[in-house]
Amino acid sequence: MARLSIEGLCKGWDFPVLDELDLQVEEGEFFIVVGPSGAGKTTLLRLVAGLETADAGRILLNGEDVTTVPPYQRGIAMTFESYALYPNMTVFKNIASPLVARKLDRHTIEQKVTAVAKLLQIDHLLDRKPGEISGGQKQRTALGRTLVADPKAYLLDEPISHLDAKIRHELREQFQTLEALHTVGTLYVTHDYSEALALGDRIGVMGGGKLVQTGTPRELFDFPSHAFVAQQLGQPGINLLMTSLTEDGGKTYLRSRDGNLKLILDEEQRQRLNGRSNAEVLLGIRPQHIRILAPRQKAPAKHQMVDARIEQFQPLGSMGIAITRAHGIDLKALTPPEAAHIGAQEVRLAIFSPAFHLFDPISGKRI
Amino acid sequence: MSETNYKLVRGLLLAFLGLWVLLTLAPFYWQIITAFKSAAETNLTVPTFWPREFFPENFVAIFAEPANFSALVDSFIIATGNTVLSVFLGTLAGYAFARFPAQAGGENLAFWILSNRMFPPVAILLPMFFLFDSMPWGTDSYMSLIILYLVFNMPLATWLMMVFFRDAPRELEEAAYLDGYTPFKAFFKITLPLVLPGMISVSILCWIFAWNEYLFANLFVGTAVKTFTIVIPTFTQGSQTLWNLQMAFSLIAMIPPVTLFILLRRYMVRGLSLGVVKG
């Protein structure tokens, strides 16, 4: 039995936000919903928490229908994007709040709050007020308030999106090591794909009011079911080009609609495209599958060579992004940071053809 | 701007402000010195700007008359009773308008309540008198003025409290729900403490209005109940005005609101800046 199960959830105001959304969070699972801003991620969390009422559909917690149960009886804990710390209370009282609501005795409350604060390394801040601590510490306090509640499920709304990079990485590690989050069931919402890939046991990509695809990070990254999913995951974003299928001299090509880029398909890909009435194909190539060859370097196996010119190069420390132009088509390529051949404007690209992603240009679905 | 110009502008500004302060304080000064003059000295053809002889007996005379003291007590009862009621009702209504605008009648109802303060009060003076006369609490009673002043104070309290509640983030209440508090408890535990400074400033405004009100008190009460505002004019009698007693009594009546203001000025500033300063 799933810990948290959402069936056909609908919610809308003047326009639909959630449209028959289905979702299952298994016992002990860390499930991440990723999607662009405005996709309805926060609405989903608010519905699960009971802060909004569903237009249709059911929310089951441990098999029990809680769709109409008010938030204070659901036994769900949530962190808000804005942290929502009580400004007039100390860090201690903020964390203790769910325990005070349950009227636990003072000794137990003190014990539990101190333990959680130690775990989150904020035990030296317990007497301060939220206005006197940093953003990262506020997030830890908000997290402490949810952890101490010992809920049936955790909901985390963009918990680390507004923090600076260093603290974001610290907290990301913390999410991986916090046992509580991995024992009941956690629904975590973010717009940052790298958080999703790094933290999620499973990921759901949200778009158009529902989850377009759910699966493990590897599944989603390597086999996106939809061009939208491929676009959401990966930085720099996937190269998407409109192509049409052509035959020439017994070989099957994809020829770009603009420009004149021709890429050969292998046998397996050719078979996948067999029997399609439409000759148009949306081709996706991840930047890490495009390499820039040094002069006179031979193409590695299973790579296709394409002449190109480097238009722009962004060194990013541990890697570089080259924006190249090949036969009138812009292609982003992931390179080593110190790509020495960058000085030479005219280069050859090696494209790893087995990793081509083929999508239907109209439905966006994977072929 | 050159150094000389800067000094000139600054000097002019200070001169203007000085004049302003002088104009504001002059009546107050006159009130104080008159309160310490003898009756004879107040009636000189050429007024004196400093009492020739200090005459504190004026204050003794005020309290020698028990009706004067009981007028202050009556004013206090009415002002406090009305303030409690206004702030209580205004807080509930303001919360509803801020959090559930659709269910509470929306912007229009909220604005209608505020618009109650826009007509000239004298326009409803007589209708209200007859209306109140037929009510169980009648006129010439504490209840009559306590309820009547709601007409002026409750819109103010409702509107200001609505603004304060709008400033208090809704997410804090929602976080409290998830902590396990019912909406009722969340309101008292989380939201009310956040708007407390605003509530205090609203209370001061209501209290001072009810304390100072003259027009309605003059018509509604006067026998069983007397506020000090209708006692002060009685020092003006047929042939003469007892300026010294009048000023002494008004000076005494000024003490409670001024003290209140000085003690709670921190909240007043916040209340008057209406959500510009966030808690």
XYZ file of C-alpha atoms in Angstrom:
646
model
C 0.000 0.000 0.000
C 1.335 3.341 -0.972
C 2.028 5.875 1.754
C 0.457 8.696 -0.208
C -1.755 8.140 -3.186
C -3.404 10.782 -5.326
C -6.095 9.793 -7.783
C -7.552 11.967 -10.512
C -6.959 15.192 -8.609
C -8.466 18.282 -10.235
C -8.186 21.871 -9.118
C -8.751 25.110 -10.935
C -9.782 28.695 -10.441
C -10.502 30.659 -13.593
C -8.382 28.137 -15.446
C -7.491 24.516 -14.668
C -4.291 24.103 -12.675
C -4.376 20.392 -11.913
C -6.054 18.120 -14.415
C -6.727 14.552 -13.271
C -3.351 14.187 -11.663
C -2.295 10.758 -10.425
C 0.631 10.191 -8.119
C 1.875 7.548 -5.698
C 4.506 7.993 -3.041
C 5.591 4.643 -1.665
C 6.569 3.898 1.920
C 9.931 5.562 2.621
C 10.150 7.107 -0.810
C 11.581 10.529 -1.593
C 9.450 11.645 -4.502
C 10.290 14.843 -6.341
C 7.924 16.809 -8.517
C 9.814 19.033 -10.924
C 8.356 21.456 -13.406
C 8.490 25.024 -14.644
C 7.103 27.770 -12.416
C 3.341 28.072 -12.705
C 2.940 24.372 -13.439
C 0.831 23.860 -10.304
C 3.444 22.229 -8.078
C 2.640 24.331 -5.040
C -1.094 23.879 -5.627
C -0.523 20.134 -5.555
C 1.237 20.369 -2.185
C -1.433 22.678 -0.771
C -4.121 20.191 -1.776
C -2.273 17.316 -0.176
C -1.794 19.406 2.972
C -5.483 20.297 3.024
C -4.983 24.036 2.582
C -7.041 23.945 -0.632
C -10.052 21.812 -1.388
C -10.014 19.570 -4.425
C -12.528 20.087 -7.229
C -12.445 16.355 -7.955
C -10.323 13.333 -7.167
C -9.105 11.657 -4.010
C -6.117 11.897 -1.714
C -5.304 8.766 0.278
C -2.899 8.692 3.184
C -1.962 5.168 4.285
C -5.009 3.972 2.394
C -7.344 6.316 4.244
C -9.267 8.899 2.260
C -8.287 12.316 3.631
C -9.595 14.453 0.765
C -11.972 16.372 3.015
C -10.060 16.125 6.306
C -8.978 19.593 7.537
C -5.221 20.276 7.610
C -4.947 20.207 11.404
C -6.230 16.635 11.480
C -4.313 15.195 8.535
C -1.026 14.595 10.293
C 1.003 15.962 7.408
C 3.940 18.320 7.870
C 4.945 20.882 5.277
C 7.670 23.442 4.792
C 6.653 26.562 2.922
C 8.639 28.238 0.192
C 8.628 31.391 2.342
C 9.564 29.289 5.427
C 6.501 30.734 7.255
C 8.308 31.011 10.575
C 6.413 32.762 13.351
C 8.270 36.080 13.642
C 7.264 36.712 17.243
C 8.550 33.373 18.517
C 12.063 32.116 19.108
C 13.572 29.340 17.020
C 12.870 26.986 19.909
C 9.197 27.901 20.053
C 8.887 27.692 16.288
C 10.222 24.157 16.258
C 8.198 23.225 19.332
C 4.938 24.503 17.855
C 3.556 21.163 16.558
C 4.362 19.530 19.887
C 2.720 22.322 21.858
C -0.352 21.934 19.662
C -0.458 18.300 20.713
C -0.132 19.337 24.358
C 2.947 17.221 25.089
C 4.587 17.825 28.448
C 7.374 20.379 28.699
C 10.136 17.902 29.327
C 9.335 15.837 26.228
C 9.056 18.958 24.083
C 12.436 20.222 25.265
C 14.014 16.868 24.586
C 12.607 16.512 21.080
C 13.318 20.084 20.013
C 16.891 19.924 21.255
C 17.460 16.639 19.445
C 16.133 17.975 16.156
C 18.047 21.241 16.523
C 21.255 19.305 17.096
C 20.602 17.173 14.063
C 20.142 20.293 11.937
C 23.047 22.151 13.599
C 20.920 25.028 14.837
C 21.056 24.169 18.537
C 23.053 27.351 19.235
C 20.270 29.522 17.763
C 17.329 28.336 19.826
C 16.910 31.643 21.662
C 16.997 33.821 18.555
C 14.020 35.038 16.598
C 13.597 34.358 12.875
C 14.518 37.967 12.071
C 17.937 37.427 13.586
C 19.084 34.364 11.630
C 20.226 33.784 8.046
C 18.207 32.300 5.199
C 19.849 28.883 5.520
C 19.209 28.863 9.253
C 15.593 29.852 8.674
C 15.191 26.916 6.321
C 16.729 24.593 8.885
C 14.310 25.928 11.488
C 11.357 25.372 9.172
C 12.669 21.883 8.475
C 13.036 21.303 12.205
C 9.409 22.230 12.737
C 8.316 19.603 10.210
C 10.735 16.916 11.422
C 9.722 17.229 15.061
C 6.066 16.753 14.133
C 6.631 13.077 13.313
C 4.014 13.205 10.523
C 2.518 10.579 8.229
C 4.109 12.305 5.227
C 6.392 15.236 4.560
C 5.729 17.951 2.012
C 8.617 20.219 1.068
C 7.927 23.213 -1.156
C 11.051 24.538 -2.913
C 12.945 24.195 0.345
C 16.345 25.293 -0.895
C 15.604 27.294 -4.026
C 16.138 30.705 -2.454
C 19.414 29.972 -0.744
C 22.857 30.684 -2.112
C 24.715 27.899 -3.870
C 26.981 26.839 -1.013
C 24.174 26.465 1.536
C 22.029 24.813 -1.100
C 24.623 22.070 -1.458
C 24.955 21.684 2.301
C 21.218 21.312 2.716
C 20.966 19.009 -0.254
C 23.381 16.676 1.494
C 21.308 17.012 4.629
C 18.163 15.940 2.797
C 19.961 12.805 1.706
C 21.087 11.938 5.194
C 17.982 12.844 7.207
C 16.572 9.467 8.038
C 13.078 10.669 8.841
C 12.538 11.955 5.313
C 13.332 8.501 3.944
C 11.274 6.423 6.329
C 7.710 7.656 5.884
C 7.265 9.323 2.525
C 8.269 12.719 1.231
C 6.815 14.766 -1.570
C 9.316 17.410 -2.608
C 8.625 20.137 -5.110
C 11.242 22.087 -7.026
C 11.852 23.799 -10.334
C 15.531 22.880 -10.203
C 16.117 19.728 -12.230
C 19.546 19.109 -10.657
C 17.980 18.942 -7.192
C 15.490 16.454 -8.570
C 18.121 14.278 -10.185
C 20.365 14.383 -7.119
C 17.768 13.747 -4.422
C 14.824 11.881 -5.863
C 14.173 8.188 -5.458
C 11.651 8.860 -8.163
C 10.830 12.021 -10.081
C 7.619 13.232 -11.631
C 7.833 15.910 -14.295
C 4.836 18.189 -14.151
C 3.318 19.947 -17.119
C -0.178 20.765 -18.305
C -1.691 20.032 -14.906
C -0.510 16.455 -14.665
C 2.622 14.392 -14.304
C 3.928 13.880 -17.821
C 6.314 11.152 -16.752
C 7.353 9.510 -13.501
C 10.337 7.275 -12.919
C 13.803 7.090 -11.465
C 16.149 9.956 -12.302
C 18.086 7.724 -14.727
C 14.933 6.594 -16.529
C 13.726 10.122 -17.000
C 17.050 11.450 -18.102
C 17.892 8.642 -20.503
C 14.425 7.787 -21.763
C 12.237 10.862 -21.604
C 8.762 9.862 -22.700
C 8.076 13.295 -24.014
C 10.047 16.181 -25.526
C 8.810 18.330 -22.604
C 10.455 15.988 -20.092
C 13.693 16.047 -22.077
C 13.619 19.838 -22.036
C 13.003 20.037 -18.290
C 15.939 17.853 -17.285
C 19.534 18.731 -18.061
C 21.687 21.809 -18.080
C 22.478 23.076 -20.652
C 19.151 22.065 -22.156
C 18.761 19.409 -24.788
C 19.210 20.412 -28.461
C 15.845 19.981 -30.157
C 15.628 20.238 -33.929
C 12.839 19.664 -36.374
C 13.899 17.183 -39.026
C 12.408 15.118 -41.791
C 13.143 11.559 -42.757
C 14.949 11.074 -46.081
C 16.423 8.070 -47.863
C 19.571 8.398 -49.914
C 21.772 5.634 -51.304
C 20.248 2.942 -49.085
C 20.820 4.953 -45.911
C 18.248 6.724 -43.772
C 18.894 10.288 -42.747
C 17.257 12.923 -40.660
C 17.611 16.207 -42.478
C 17.084 19.396 -40.519
C 14.204 21.520 -41.683
C 16.264 24.691 -41.460
C 19.787 24.611 -42.742
C 21.276 21.507 -44.217
C 22.312 19.230 -41.370
C 22.112 15.536 -42.210
C 22.434 12.832 -39.577
C 22.430 9.107 -40.321
C 20.126 6.844 -38.306
C 21.197 3.376 -37.284
C 19.179 0.265 -37.973
C 17.359 0.199 -34.644
C 16.289 3.833 -34.942
C 15.207 3.301 -38.528
C 12.928 0.480 -37.462
C 11.394 2.609 -34.766
C 10.414 5.142 -37.409
C 9.010 2.484 -39.742
C 5.358 2.658 -40.558
C 4.934 6.279 -39.593
C 2.817 8.237 -41.967
C 4.456 11.487 -40.956
C 8.008 11.992 -42.168
C 8.655 14.759 -39.621
C 10.698 13.898 -36.534
C 11.652 16.050 -33.563
C 15.268 15.124 -32.840
C 16.807 15.629 -29.412
C 20.535 15.512 -28.783
C 21.914 16.127 -25.299
C 24.886 18.523 -25.220
C 27.035 15.885 -23.499
C 26.668 13.669 -26.564
C 28.301 16.228 -28.802
C 32.085 16.445 -28.612
C 34.401 18.917 -30.252
C 37.259 17.132 -31.964
C 40.800 18.419 -31.988
C 42.259 18.966 -35.492
C 43.082 15.674 -37.149
C 41.514 13.737 -34.257
C 39.559 10.719 -35.447
C 35.931 10.339 -34.599
C 35.333 7.747 -31.836
C 33.188 4.707 -32.595
C 29.450 5.229 -33.138
C 29.954 8.978 -33.538
C 29.088 10.984 -36.622
C 31.270 13.818 -37.798
C 29.833 17.186 -38.611
C 31.661 20.366 -39.632
C 30.782 23.328 -37.467
C 31.923 26.718 -36.304
C 32.129 27.829 -32.686
C 29.998 30.884 -32.108
C 30.359 31.243 -28.368
C 32.092 29.546 -25.487
C 31.223 29.749 -21.788
C 33.808 28.230 -19.437
C 32.004 27.182 -16.265
C 34.850 25.941 -14.089
C 34.332 22.209 -14.173
C 33.091 22.196 -17.760
C 32.407 24.466 -20.681
C 29.466 25.092 -22.952
C 30.158 25.684 -26.622
C 27.453 27.032 -28.854
C 28.282 25.851 -32.350
C 26.727 26.355 -35.712
C 26.627 23.304 -37.952
C 25.114 23.621 -41.406
C 22.893 26.465 -40.302
C 21.787 24.782 -37.065
C 22.747 25.892 -33.535
C 23.995 23.028 -31.392
C 25.090 23.284 -27.775
C 27.957 21.019 -26.782
C 29.349 20.183 -23.371
C 33.155 20.367 -23.422
C 36.064 20.239 -21.008
C 36.591 23.660 -19.443
C 39.970 24.268 -21.049
C 39.037 23.296 -24.614
C 42.287 24.323 -26.284
C 40.969 24.067 -29.814
C 38.448 26.813 -29.127
C 40.774 29.314 -30.753
C 40.209 27.524 -34.040
C 36.801 28.703 -35.122
C 36.242 25.927 -37.639
C 35.905 22.600 -35.846
C 34.469 19.171 -36.340
C 31.813 17.805 -34.013
C 31.438 14.158 -33.112
C 27.831 13.343 -32.341
C 27.031 10.133 -30.473
C 24.212 8.822 -32.589
C 22.916 5.910 -30.422
C 21.760 8.545 -27.887
C 19.457 10.316 -30.297
C 16.037 11.045 -28.795
C 13.256 10.840 -31.376
C 9.927 12.554 -30.673
C 6.728 13.020 -32.590
C 6.679 16.707 -33.548
C 2.941 17.090 -32.953
C 2.248 15.129 -29.764
C 5.785 15.481 -28.429
C 5.770 11.798 -27.487
C 8.840 9.611 -27.720
C 8.957 7.418 -30.829
C 23.975 73.630 -3.599
C 26.591 75.944 -2.186
C 27.391 76.013 1.510
C 25.747 79.447 2.044
C 22.607 78.491 0.171
C 22.332 75.295 2.143
C 22.616 77.234 5.392
C 20.046 79.759 4.223
C 17.480 77.106 3.269
C 18.099 75.289 6.496
C 17.687 78.499 8.461
C 14.428 79.368 6.721
C 13.119 75.891 7.280
C 13.941 76.046 10.964
C 12.315 79.471 11.240
C 9.181 78.112 9.594
C 9.089 75.097 11.862
C 9.660 77.331 14.863
C 6.718 79.479 13.872
C 4.613 76.383 13.358
C 5.415 75.059 16.805
C 4.638 78.476 18.280
C 1.231 78.592 16.595
C 0.427 75.078 17.718
C 1.469 75.586 21.282
C 0.106 79.122 21.773
C -3.488 78.044 22.654
C -2.085 75.375 24.909
C 0.094 77.962 26.634
C -2.910 80.247 27.043
C -4.914 77.417 28.525
C -2.232 76.640 31.101
C -1.639 80.218 32.249
C -5.356 80.942 32.390
C -5.892 77.874 34.551
C -3.576 79.451 37.126
C -5.054 82.973 37.035
C -7.638 84.370 39.411
C -11.107 85.082 38.038
C -10.424 88.797 38.258
C -7.196 88.573 36.289
C -8.881 86.661 33.414
C -11.247 89.556 32.893
C -8.678 92.345 32.541
C -9.051 94.497 29.472
C -5.331 94.169 28.778
C -4.592 90.451 29.157
C -1.526 89.333 31.075
C 0.856 86.840 29.483
C 2.010 85.471 32.802
C -0.196 85.150 35.891
C 0.503 88.052 38.300
C -0.262 85.634 41.076
C -0.528 81.860 40.827
C -3.935 80.649 41.835
C -3.939 76.845 42.243
C -7.214 77.141 44.115
C -8.905 76.802 40.694
C -8.060 73.095 40.704
C -9.259 72.685 44.251
C -12.533 74.338 43.236
C -12.995 71.910 40.365
C -12.702 68.878 42.615
C -14.729 70.475 45.350
C -17.728 69.963 43.141
C -18.437 66.165 43.077
C -20.328 66.444 39.770
C -17.103 67.440 38.012
C -15.284 64.364 39.193
C -18.181 62.079 38.340
C -18.263 63.634 34.841
C -14.682 62.473 34.328
C -15.673 59.019 35.583
C -18.659 58.940 33.212
C -16.478 59.950 30.272
C -13.988 57.270 31.229
C -16.647 54.556 31.421
C -18.145 55.530 28.083
C -14.802 55.898 26.270
C -13.461 52.620 27.624
C -16.668 50.686 27.064
C -16.950 51.931 23.540
C -13.299 51.214 22.792
C -13.552 47.626 23.991
C -16.656 47.048 21.906
C -15.333 48.831 18.805
C -12.005 47.033 18.816
C -13.608 43.661 19.519
C -16.133 43.961 16.703
C -13.664 45.707 14.388
C -11.106 42.950 14.875
C -13.574 40.215 14.001
C -14.936 42.106 11.003
C -11.474 43.181 9.835
C -10.272 39.588 9.999
C -13.220 38.396 7.945
C -12.692 41.098 5.313
C -8.979 40.381 5.110
C -9.126 36.585 5.001
C -12.501 35.716 3.480
C -13.370 38.746 1.314
C -15.769 36.795 -0.888
C -17.768 35.322 1.995
C -17.684 38.572 3.974
C -19.355 40.665 1.304
C -16.292 41.760 -0.600
C -14.704 45.135 -1.135
C -18.075 46.840 -1.443
C -19.285 45.984 2.028
C -15.922 46.880 3.524
C -16.041 50.214 1.748
C -19.620 50.811 2.799
C -18.588 50.396 6.412
C -15.829 52.940 5.925
C -18.193 55.297 4.131
C -20.206 55.554 7.360
C -17.536 57.954 8.483
C -17.903 60.200 5.468
C -21.234 61.928 6.155
C -21.349 64.941 8.474
C -22.292 63.559 11.907
C -24.700 66.406 12.546
C -26.856 65.070 9.713
C -27.881 62.069 11.818
C -27.974 63.835 15.139
C -31.751 64.131 15.473
C -32.780 60.874 13.750
C -30.378 59.044 16.039
C -31.825 60.748 19.082
C -35.354 59.584 18.311
C -34.127 56.165 17.329
C -32.224 55.748 20.579
C -35.082 57.087 22.595
C -37.181 54.100 21.516
C -34.403 51.610 22.307
C -34.240 49.625 25.556
C -31.127 51.538 26.656
C -32.835 54.866 25.887
C -30.896 58.087 26.111
C -29.125 59.641 29.081
C -27.382 56.349 29.861
C -23.886 54.884 29.503
C -25.134 52.356 26.977
C -26.592 55.028 24.703
C -23.251 56.714 24.064
C -21.253 53.480 24.144
C -23.433 52.152 21.316
C -23.769 55.441 19.483
C -20.013 55.950 19.210
C -19.810 52.586 17.431
C -21.136 54.465 14.399
C -17.851 56.347 14.234
C -15.341 54.043 15.850
C -16.304 50.668 14.474
C -15.711 51.598 10.818
C -12.331 52.990 11.778
C -11.460 49.884 13.797
C -12.741 47.516 11.102
C -10.876 49.220 8.314
C -7.581 49.560 10.177
C -7.704 46.016 11.516
C -8.429 44.750 8.009
C -5.256 46.425 6.773
C -3.230 44.957 9.633
C -4.618 41.481 9.015
C -3.821 41.775 5.327
C -0.253 42.524 6.295
C -0.013 39.465 8.499
C 1.055 36.661 6.130
C -1.630 34.074 5.634
C 1.011 31.363 5.365
C 1.751 31.715 9.055
C -1.792 30.689 9.858
C -1.564 27.841 7.385
C 1.675 26.686 8.992
C -0.171 26.706 12.301
C -2.970 24.545 10.844
C -0.350 22.027 9.762
C 1.188 22.147 13.229
C -2.205 20.929 14.424
C -3.937 24.131 15.523
C -7.581 24.671 14.663
C -8.353 27.920 12.794
C -9.625 29.418 16.056
C -6.471 28.587 17.990
C -4.242 29.616 15.095
C -5.919 33.014 15.095
C -5.250 33.587 18.787
C -1.808 32.046 18.897
C -0.277 33.270 15.663
C -2.228 36.067 14.002
C -3.448 38.092 16.954
C 0.037 38.626 18.435
C 1.165 39.895 15.031
C -1.559 42.553 14.840
C -1.399 43.474 18.521
C 0.571 46.722 17.962
C -2.054 47.734 15.415
C -4.812 46.832 17.817
C -3.299 49.052 20.485
C -3.081 52.028 18.147
C -6.666 51.485 17.006
C -7.727 51.359 20.660
C -6.027 54.686 21.364
C -7.700 56.342 18.383
C -11.127 55.032 19.404
C -10.649 55.945 23.032
C -9.555 59.506 22.286
C -12.483 60.062 19.933
C -15.005 58.835 22.495
C -13.323 60.801 25.294
C -13.406 64.074 23.344
C -16.848 63.777 21.727
C -19.152 66.725 22.461
C -21.853 67.096 19.808
C -23.777 63.881 20.468
C -23.084 63.794 24.189
C -24.602 67.251 24.502
C -27.913 66.020 23.134
C -28.008 62.426 24.334
C -26.974 62.666 27.976
C -26.991 65.348 30.616
C -28.928 64.343 33.714
C -28.183 60.876 34.977
C -24.989 60.687 32.972
C -22.746 63.659 32.223
C -19.514 63.582 30.268
C -16.892 66.195 31.069
C -17.264 67.622 27.551
C -20.754 68.851 28.393
C -19.709 70.054 31.837
C -16.951 72.362 30.590
C -19.329 74.710 28.697
C -21.412 75.150 31.858
C -18.684 77.421 33.215
C -20.006 79.919 30.725
C -22.944 81.393 32.530
C -25.478 84.079 31.694
C -23.407 87.144 32.371
C -19.883 85.839 32.680
C -17.511 83.042 31.786
C -15.339 81.475 34.483
C -12.342 81.161 32.177
C -9.987 80.108 34.930
C -12.175 77.175 36.036
C -12.959 76.181 32.477
C -9.275 76.033 31.601
C -8.368 74.227 34.801
C -10.967 71.556 34.150
C -9.986 71.073 30.525
C -6.363 70.827 31.599
C -7.304 68.011 33.949
C -9.333 66.335 31.219
C -6.330 66.433 28.919
C -4.174 64.382 31.240
C -5.548 60.879 30.415
C -5.321 61.078 26.604
C -1.936 62.806 26.649
C -0.564 60.214 29.061
C -1.962 57.439 26.916
C -0.402 58.962 23.845
C 3.014 59.411 25.418
C 3.072 55.899 26.881
C 1.985 54.174 23.691
C 3.404 56.516 21.030
C 5.526 53.693 19.644
C 2.348 51.872 18.552
C 0.659 55.062 17.408
C 3.360 55.776 14.862
C 3.070 52.250 13.548
C -0.703 52.389 13.496
C -0.835 55.688 11.668
C 1.667 54.614 9.038
C -0.851 51.895 8.151
C 1.137 48.883 7.215
C 4.012 50.848 5.738
C 6.052 49.566 8.634
C 5.783 45.830 8.735
C 5.999 43.871 11.961
